[in-house]
Amino acid sequence: MKNFYFFVENFEKIAQNDLNFIRCFYLPIIGPNSFVLYDYLSNLEQKDSAYKPGVNIEELSKVLSMSIEDISLGKKNLEAIGLIRTFAKNDNKNGLITILKPLNLDKFLINDLLRSNLIKRIGDIMFEKLIFEHKPRPVSKNDYIETSAKYFDMFDYSFKENDKEYVTADLKLPTFDNCEDAIKGLTPIQFIEFIDKGSITVGQREYVNFARNIGLCDQSINTILNYSFECNGRVVVNFVKKITNDLYDRKITTLKEISNSLNDSIISRKRKNVSEELDWGHFDSKVVYSETKEVSLNDLLNDLKDLM
């Protein structure tokens, strides 16, 4: 560490719930030394002045019972993950550290780098458990019909001929010999493109964000998407969202539970040789638009009640 003295600025006070969130979601990634360093620094509030000469690195090493090398590595981990910013003077002897708040849960879940790194370190099962422990349960909307106004109902709209809604990079998807490997190896966005052989729609993208926000891992989401494809020949947004909401309400949230429930549904459907009505309702694959008639969830799951 080149800076032997540094000042700390903390514009937003770090609360206890911030530290709790860092301990659960960031610590497995950055390690305990980085967490201890952040906890200590977040309680300091110093300004570059003659009356507050700054923190001495050697003294900090003794206070935290950490080597200077460990402090340097911990500081770099905090910088890399976005919990602090470090500035150095030209003399390389004095520095300034700005303390930053952690992301909230929703922003953490849509950050592919942080989410995938955490899953890699703690596994899918612990990750899902962690999400459901921290995610507030939404009010069930099974008995409600959405009546929200749409943009096109209230505002004028017009597009120029060459306007595009999204500009995306043309990335080549990995090659998989079977769907099972694709479910494990692709993100939900990639998996939709893999099975639908086309560009993802706005509704499908919103569904992926919705499923991630309630705590499902990518493999669980892909399993639900694949079920829709097997039943309807495509990914139907209303269909997969109904399934996801119902599984969530039934507290069927882990990958194993979701896979078992969907497999039971398929077995039950084949056993009864039902071609037009599926366990979670049937959407005609010839329907062009994603808007379809709402179906009661109680009716959709009658065939599964004896199996779950």
GROMACS .gro file of C-alpha atoms in nm:
model
  308
    1MET     CA    1   0.000   0.000   0.000
    2LYS     CA    2   0.167   0.319  -0.117
    3ASN     CA    3  -0.037   0.557   0.101
    4PHE     CA    4   0.079   0.551   0.462
    5TYR     CA    5  -0.190   0.796   0.578
    6PHE     CA    6  -0.543   0.839   0.451
    7PHE     CA    7  -0.859   1.030   0.528
    8VAL     CA    8  -1.210   0.886   0.525
    9GLU     CA    9  -1.525   1.054   0.399
   10ASN     CA   10  -1.867   0.906   0.455
   11PHE     CA   11  -2.149   1.107   0.301
   12GLU     CA   12  -2.417   0.846   0.368
   13LYS     CA   13  -2.409   0.693   0.714
   14ILE     CA   14  -2.376   0.317   0.696
   15ALA     CA   15  -2.659   0.166   0.900
   16GLN     CA   16  -2.664  -0.170   1.072
   17ASN     CA   17  -2.891  -0.319   0.806
   18ASP     CA   18  -2.631  -0.219   0.543
   19LEU     CA   19  -2.365  -0.413   0.734
   20ASN     CA   20  -2.600  -0.709   0.772
   21PHE     CA   21  -2.660  -0.712   0.398
   22ILE     CA   22  -2.287  -0.693   0.325
   23ARG     CA   23  -2.222  -0.980   0.566
   24CYS     CA   24  -2.478  -1.202   0.391
   25PHE     CA   25  -2.429  -1.109   0.023
   26TYR     CA   26  -2.083  -0.952  -0.009
   27LEU     CA   27  -1.870  -1.129   0.252
   28PRO     CA   28  -1.862  -1.467   0.070
   29ILE     CA   29  -1.715  -1.280  -0.228
   30ILE     CA   30  -1.470  -1.039  -0.061
   31GLY     CA   31  -1.372  -1.243   0.245
   32PRO     CA   32  -1.373  -1.164   0.620
   33ASN     CA   33  -1.073  -0.929   0.619
   34SER     CA   34  -1.241  -0.698   0.369
   35PHE     CA   35  -1.560  -0.697   0.576
   36VAL     CA   36  -1.374  -0.612   0.898
   37LEU     CA   37  -1.192  -0.331   0.718
   38TYR     CA   38  -1.517  -0.190   0.575
   39ASP     CA   39  -1.688  -0.210   0.915
   40TYR     CA   40  -1.401  -0.017   1.075
   41LEU     CA   41  -1.373   0.247   0.802
   42SER     CA   42  -1.748   0.307   0.782
   43ASN     CA   43  -1.744   0.420   1.145
   44LEU     CA   44  -1.476   0.682   1.074
   45GLU     CA   45  -1.558   1.030   0.953
   46GLN     CA   46  -1.250   1.238   0.886
   47LYS     CA   47  -1.172   1.532   0.666
   48ASP     CA   48  -0.844   1.645   0.517
   49SER     CA   49  -0.748   1.908   0.773
   50ALA     CA   50  -0.463   2.000   1.004
   51TYR     CA   51  -0.671   1.902   1.304
   52LYS     CA   52  -0.737   1.549   1.178
   53PRO     CA   53  -0.412   1.416   1.035
   54GLY     CA   54  -0.562   1.095   0.898
   55VAL     CA   55  -0.528   0.724   0.970
   56ASN     CA   56  -0.187   0.567   1.005
   57ILE     CA   57  -0.169   0.236   0.817
   58GLU     CA   58   0.074   0.079   1.065
   59GLU     CA   59  -0.151   0.171   1.356
   60LEU     CA   60  -0.453   0.036   1.169
   61SER     CA   61  -0.266  -0.290   1.116
   62LYS     CA   62  -0.223  -0.328   1.491
   63VAL     CA   63  -0.581  -0.228   1.573
   64LEU     CA   64  -0.731  -0.481   1.331
   65SER     CA   65  -0.467  -0.751   1.393
   66MET     CA   66  -0.407  -0.765   1.020
   67SER     CA   67  -0.086  -0.736   0.822
   68ILE     CA   68  -0.038  -0.437   0.594
   69GLU     CA   69  -0.057  -0.681   0.301
   70ASP     CA   70  -0.394  -0.809   0.424
   71ILE     CA   71  -0.522  -0.453   0.463
   72SER     CA   72  -0.404  -0.369   0.110
   73LEU     CA   73  -0.577  -0.676  -0.035
   74GLY     CA   74  -0.895  -0.607   0.163
   75LYS     CA   75  -0.899  -0.247   0.037
   76LYS     CA   76  -0.862  -0.362  -0.325
   77ASN     CA   77  -1.148  -0.610  -0.284
   78LEU     CA   78  -1.371  -0.334  -0.148
   79GLU     CA   79  -1.274  -0.108  -0.438
   80ALA     CA   80  -1.337  -0.378  -0.698
   81ILE     CA   81  -1.682  -0.462  -0.566
   82GLY     CA   82  -1.793  -0.099  -0.536
   83LEU     CA   83  -1.799  -0.049  -0.159
   84ILE     CA   84  -1.525   0.214  -0.144
   85ARG     CA   85  -1.340   0.452  -0.377
   86THR     CA   86  -0.976   0.544  -0.318
   87PHE     CA   87  -0.793   0.860  -0.426
   88ALA     CA   88  -0.419   0.927  -0.392
   89LYS     CA   89  -0.218   1.248  -0.382
   90ASN     CA   90   0.078   1.296  -0.611
   91ASP     CA   91   0.323   1.227  -0.329
   92ASN     CA   92   0.177   0.874  -0.287
   93LYS     CA   93   0.191   0.921   0.088
   94ASN     CA   94  -0.159   1.044   0.156
   95GLY     CA   95  -0.491   0.910   0.035
   96LEU     CA   96  -0.865   0.959   0.060
   97ILE     CA   97  -1.119   0.678   0.093
   98THR     CA   98  -1.488   0.738   0.018
   99ILE     CA   99  -1.729   0.494   0.181
  100LEU     CA  100  -2.017   0.375  -0.041
  101LYS     CA  101  -2.339   0.201   0.052
  102PRO     CA  102  -2.400  -0.155  -0.072
  103LEU     CA  103  -2.657  -0.224  -0.342
  104ASN     CA  104  -3.006  -0.306  -0.225
  105LEU     CA  105  -3.142  -0.655  -0.282
  106ASP     CA  106  -3.322  -0.581  -0.610
  107LYS     CA  107  -3.016  -0.416  -0.765
  108PHE     CA  108  -2.790  -0.695  -0.639
  109LEU     CA  109  -3.010  -0.959  -0.805
  110ILE     CA  110  -2.997  -0.793  -1.148
  111ASN     CA  111  -2.620  -0.746  -1.126
  112ASP     CA  112  -2.503  -1.052  -1.321
  113LEU     CA  113  -2.143  -1.026  -1.196
  114LEU     CA  114  -2.225  -1.011  -0.825
  115ARG     CA  115  -2.510  -1.262  -0.842
  116SER     CA  116  -2.312  -1.524  -1.038
  117ASN     CA  117  -2.005  -1.476  -0.816
  118LEU     CA  118  -2.210  -1.530  -0.501
  119ILE     CA  119  -2.381  -1.840  -0.646
  120LYS     CA  120  -2.042  -1.979  -0.745
  121ARG     CA  121  -1.921  -1.948  -0.386
  122ILE     CA  122  -2.226  -2.062  -0.188
  123GLY     CA  123  -2.425  -2.269  -0.440
  124ASP     CA  124  -2.778  -2.243  -0.578
  125ILE     CA  125  -2.954  -2.388  -0.274
  126MET     CA  126  -2.794  -2.152  -0.020
  127PHE     CA  127  -2.843  -1.860  -0.261
  128GLU     CA  128  -3.216  -1.928  -0.296
  129LYS     CA  129  -3.249  -1.968   0.080
  130LEU     CA  130  -3.067  -1.638   0.133
  131ILE     CA  131  -3.296  -1.457  -0.110
  132PHE     CA  132  -3.615  -1.585   0.050
  133GLU     CA  133  -3.488  -1.489   0.395
  134HIS     CA  134  -3.435  -1.128   0.284
  135LYS     CA  135  -3.705  -1.079   0.020
  136PRO     CA  136  -4.038  -0.944   0.149
  137ARG     CA  137  -4.321  -1.170   0.041
  138PRO     CA  138  -4.556  -0.985  -0.196
  139VAL     CA  139  -4.931  -0.992  -0.144
  140SER     CA  140  -5.090  -1.275  -0.342
  141LYS     CA  141  -5.279  -1.143  -0.646
  142ASN     CA  142  -5.447  -1.471  -0.739
  143ASP     CA  143  -5.795  -1.334  -0.671
  144TYR     CA  144  -5.733  -1.007  -0.858
  145ILE     CA  145  -5.744  -0.907  -1.222
  146GLU     CA  146  -5.505  -0.628  -1.320
  147THR     CA  147  -5.686  -0.316  -1.441
  148SER     CA  148  -5.382  -0.088  -1.478
  149ALA     CA  149  -5.390   0.150  -1.773
  150LYS     CA  150  -5.135   0.084  -2.046
  151TYR     CA  151  -4.914   0.349  -2.202
  152PHE     CA  152  -5.100   0.327  -2.533
  153ASP     CA  153  -5.431   0.385  -2.353
  154MET     CA  154  -5.323   0.723  -2.221
  155PHE     CA  155  -5.057   0.871  -2.450
  156ASP     CA  156  -5.001   0.923  -2.819
  157TYR     CA  157  -4.722   0.729  -2.980
  158SER     CA  158  -4.545   0.727  -3.312
  159PHE     CA  159  -4.227   0.569  -3.438
  160LYS     CA  160  -4.007   0.667  -3.725
  161GLU     CA  161  -3.944   0.401  -3.981
  162ASN     CA  162  -3.585   0.339  -3.873
  163ASP     CA  163  -3.646   0.358  -3.496
  164LYS     CA  164  -3.550   0.048  -3.297
  165GLU     CA  165  -3.666  -0.030  -2.946
  166TYR     CA  166  -3.347  -0.210  -2.845
  167VAL     CA  167  -2.996  -0.228  -2.980
  168THR     CA  168  -2.822  -0.547  -2.876
  169ALA     CA  169  -2.493  -0.712  -2.964
  170ASP     CA  170  -2.516  -1.009  -3.198
  171LEU     CA  171  -2.357  -1.268  -2.971
  172LYS     CA  172  -2.327  -1.631  -3.071
  173LEU     CA  173  -2.480  -1.870  -2.818
  174PRO     CA  174  -2.284  -2.171  -2.695
  175THR     CA  175  -2.363  -2.503  -2.860
  176PHE     CA  176  -2.539  -2.772  -2.655
  177ASP     CA  177  -2.620  -3.129  -2.754
  178ASN     CA  178  -2.938  -3.141  -2.547
  179CYS     CA  179  -3.184  -2.914  -2.367
  180GLU     CA  180  -3.082  -3.037  -2.023
  181ASP     CA  181  -2.729  -2.904  -2.070
  182ALA     CA  182  -2.867  -2.576  -2.206
  183ILE     CA  183  -3.086  -2.534  -1.896
  184LYS     CA  184  -2.775  -2.564  -1.679
  185GLY     CA  185  -2.537  -2.362  -1.894
  186LEU     CA  186  -2.736  -2.063  -2.022
  187THR     CA  187  -2.885  -1.755  -1.863
  188PRO     CA  188  -3.266  -1.728  -1.900
  189ILE     CA  189  -3.229  -1.465  -2.173
  190GLN     CA  190  -2.994  -1.692  -2.367
  191PHE     CA  191  -3.213  -1.997  -2.303
  192ILE     CA  192  -3.522  -1.829  -2.448
  193GLU     CA  193  -3.325  -1.746  -2.763
  194PHE     CA  194  -3.195  -2.105  -2.766
  195ILE     CA  195  -3.536  -2.274  -2.760
  196ASP     CA  196  -3.743  -2.010  -2.941
  197LYS     CA  197  -3.480  -1.959  -3.213
  198GLY     CA  198  -3.544  -1.585  -3.217
  199SER     CA  199  -3.505  -1.255  -3.038
  200ILE     CA  200  -3.643  -1.220  -2.688
  201THR     CA  201  -3.955  -1.009  -2.644
  202VAL     CA  202  -4.007  -0.728  -2.395
  203GLY     CA  203  -4.256  -0.939  -2.199
  204GLN     CA  204  -4.016  -1.232  -2.178
  205ARG     CA  205  -3.739  -1.004  -2.052
  206GLU     CA  206  -3.971  -0.859  -1.789
  207TYR     CA  207  -4.064  -1.210  -1.678
  208VAL     CA  208  -3.697  -1.304  -1.630
  209ASN     CA  209  -3.643  -0.995  -1.413
  210PHE     CA  210  -3.960  -1.075  -1.217
  211ALA     CA  211  -3.853  -1.435  -1.153
  212ARG     CA  212  -3.505  -1.330  -1.044
  213ASN     CA  213  -3.647  -1.062  -0.814
  214ILE     CA  214  -3.852  -1.317  -0.619
  215GLY     CA  215  -3.538  -1.525  -0.569
  216LEU     CA  216  -3.539  -1.799  -0.833
  217CYS     CA  217  -3.199  -1.904  -0.968
  218ASP     CA  218  -3.138  -1.909  -1.342
  219GLN     CA  219  -3.164  -2.287  -1.366
  220SER     CA  220  -3.504  -2.284  -1.195
  221ILE     CA  221  -3.625  -2.015  -1.436
  222ASN     CA  222  -3.495  -2.213  -1.734
  223THR     CA  223  -3.680  -2.521  -1.608
  224ILE     CA  224  -4.009  -2.327  -1.607
  225LEU     CA  225  -3.935  -2.177  -1.949
  226ASN     CA  226  -3.863  -2.522  -2.090
  227TYR     CA  227  -4.193  -2.652  -1.948
  228SER     CA  228  -4.379  -2.380  -2.137
  229PHE     CA  229  -4.194  -2.471  -2.455
  230GLU     CA  230  -4.282  -2.840  -2.417
  231CYS     CA  231  -4.648  -2.759  -2.356
  232ASN     CA  232  -4.701  -2.478  -2.606
  233GLY     CA  233  -4.415  -2.497  -2.854
  234ARG     CA  234  -4.293  -2.154  -2.739
  235VAL     CA  235  -4.237  -1.944  -2.428
  236VAL     CA  236  -4.571  -1.784  -2.332
  237VAL     CA  237  -4.526  -1.503  -2.082
  238ASN     CA  238  -4.868  -1.533  -1.912
  239PHE     CA  239  -4.823  -1.908  -1.886
  240VAL     CA  240  -4.481  -1.903  -1.718
  241LYS     CA  241  -4.576  -1.617  -1.488
  242LYS     CA  242  -4.885  -1.805  -1.366
  243ILE     CA  243  -4.672  -2.109  -1.293
  244THR     CA  244  -4.410  -1.901  -1.112
  245ASN     CA  245  -4.665  -1.715  -0.900
  246ASP     CA  246  -4.838  -2.035  -0.799
  247LEU     CA  247  -4.515  -2.217  -0.714
  248TYR     CA  248  -4.408  -1.918  -0.505
  249ASP     CA  249  -4.741  -1.909  -0.321
  250ARG     CA  250  -4.706  -2.281  -0.250
  251LYS     CA  251  -4.349  -2.220  -0.123
  252ILE     CA  252  -4.210  -2.443  -0.397
  253THR     CA  253  -3.895  -2.241  -0.456
  254THR     CA  254  -3.585  -2.461  -0.483
  255LEU     CA  255  -3.464  -2.607  -0.809
  256LYS     CA  256  -3.533  -2.962  -0.694
  257GLU     CA  257  -3.888  -2.882  -0.580
  258ILE     CA  258  -3.970  -2.694  -0.902
  259SER     CA  259  -3.829  -2.972  -1.122
  260ASN     CA  260  -4.024  -3.237  -0.931
  261SER     CA  261  -4.350  -3.041  -0.953
  262LEU     CA  262  -4.319  -2.983  -1.326
  263ASN     CA  263  -4.217  -3.343  -1.389
  264ASP     CA  264  -4.520  -3.462  -1.189
  265SER     CA  265  -4.739  -3.237  -1.400
  266ILE     CA  266  -4.602  -3.386  -1.722
  267ILE     CA  267  -4.643  -3.743  -1.593
  268SER     CA  268  -5.000  -3.670  -1.479
  269ARG     CA  269  -5.088  -3.516  -1.815
  270LYS     CA  270  -4.946  -3.811  -2.009
  271ARG     CA  271  -5.117  -4.060  -1.780
  272LYS     CA  272  -5.455  -3.900  -1.844
  273ASN     CA  273  -5.372  -3.851  -2.211
  274VAL     CA  274  -5.496  -3.493  -2.201
  275SER     CA  275  -5.420  -3.307  -2.521
  276GLU     CA  276  -5.608  -2.981  -2.491
  277GLU     CA  277  -5.601  -2.898  -2.118
  278LEU     CA  278  -5.270  -2.903  -1.929
  279ASP     CA  279  -5.206  -2.892  -1.555
  280TRP     CA  280  -5.127  -2.523  -1.568
  281GLY     CA  281  -5.374  -2.447  -1.845
  282HIS     CA  282  -5.315  -2.460  -2.219
  283PHE     CA  283  -5.224  -2.180  -2.453
  284ASP     CA  284  -5.283  -2.237  -2.823
  285SER     CA  285  -4.945  -2.230  -2.997
  286LYS     CA  286  -5.111  -2.066  -3.298
  287VAL     CA  287  -5.206  -1.756  -3.101
  288VAL     CA  288  -4.994  -1.467  -3.226
  289TYR     CA  289  -5.023  -1.227  -2.936
  290SER     CA  290  -4.903  -1.282  -2.579
  291GLU     CA  291  -5.228  -1.149  -2.432
  292THR     CA  292  -5.448  -1.449  -2.352
  293LYS     CA  293  -5.758  -1.516  -2.148
  294GLU     CA  294  -5.693  -1.536  -1.776
  295VAL     CA  295  -5.739  -1.882  -1.625
  296SER     CA  296  -5.811  -1.951  -1.257
  297LEU     CA  297  -5.509  -2.093  -1.079
  298ASN     CA  298  -5.735  -2.317  -0.873
  299ASP     CA  299  -5.855  -2.479  -1.196
  300LEU     CA  300  -5.504  -2.499  -1.334
  301LEU     CA  301  -5.369  -2.705  -1.046
  302ASN     CA  302  -5.655  -2.942  -0.971
  303ASP     CA  303  -5.466  -3.232  -1.127
  304LEU     CA  304  -5.159  -3.167  -0.912
  305LYS     CA  305  -5.316  -3.136  -0.567
  306ASP     CA  306  -5.294  -3.511  -0.504
  307LEU     CA  307  -4.933  -3.523  -0.614
  308MET     CA  308  -4.783  -3.240  -0.407
   0.00000   0.00000   0.00000
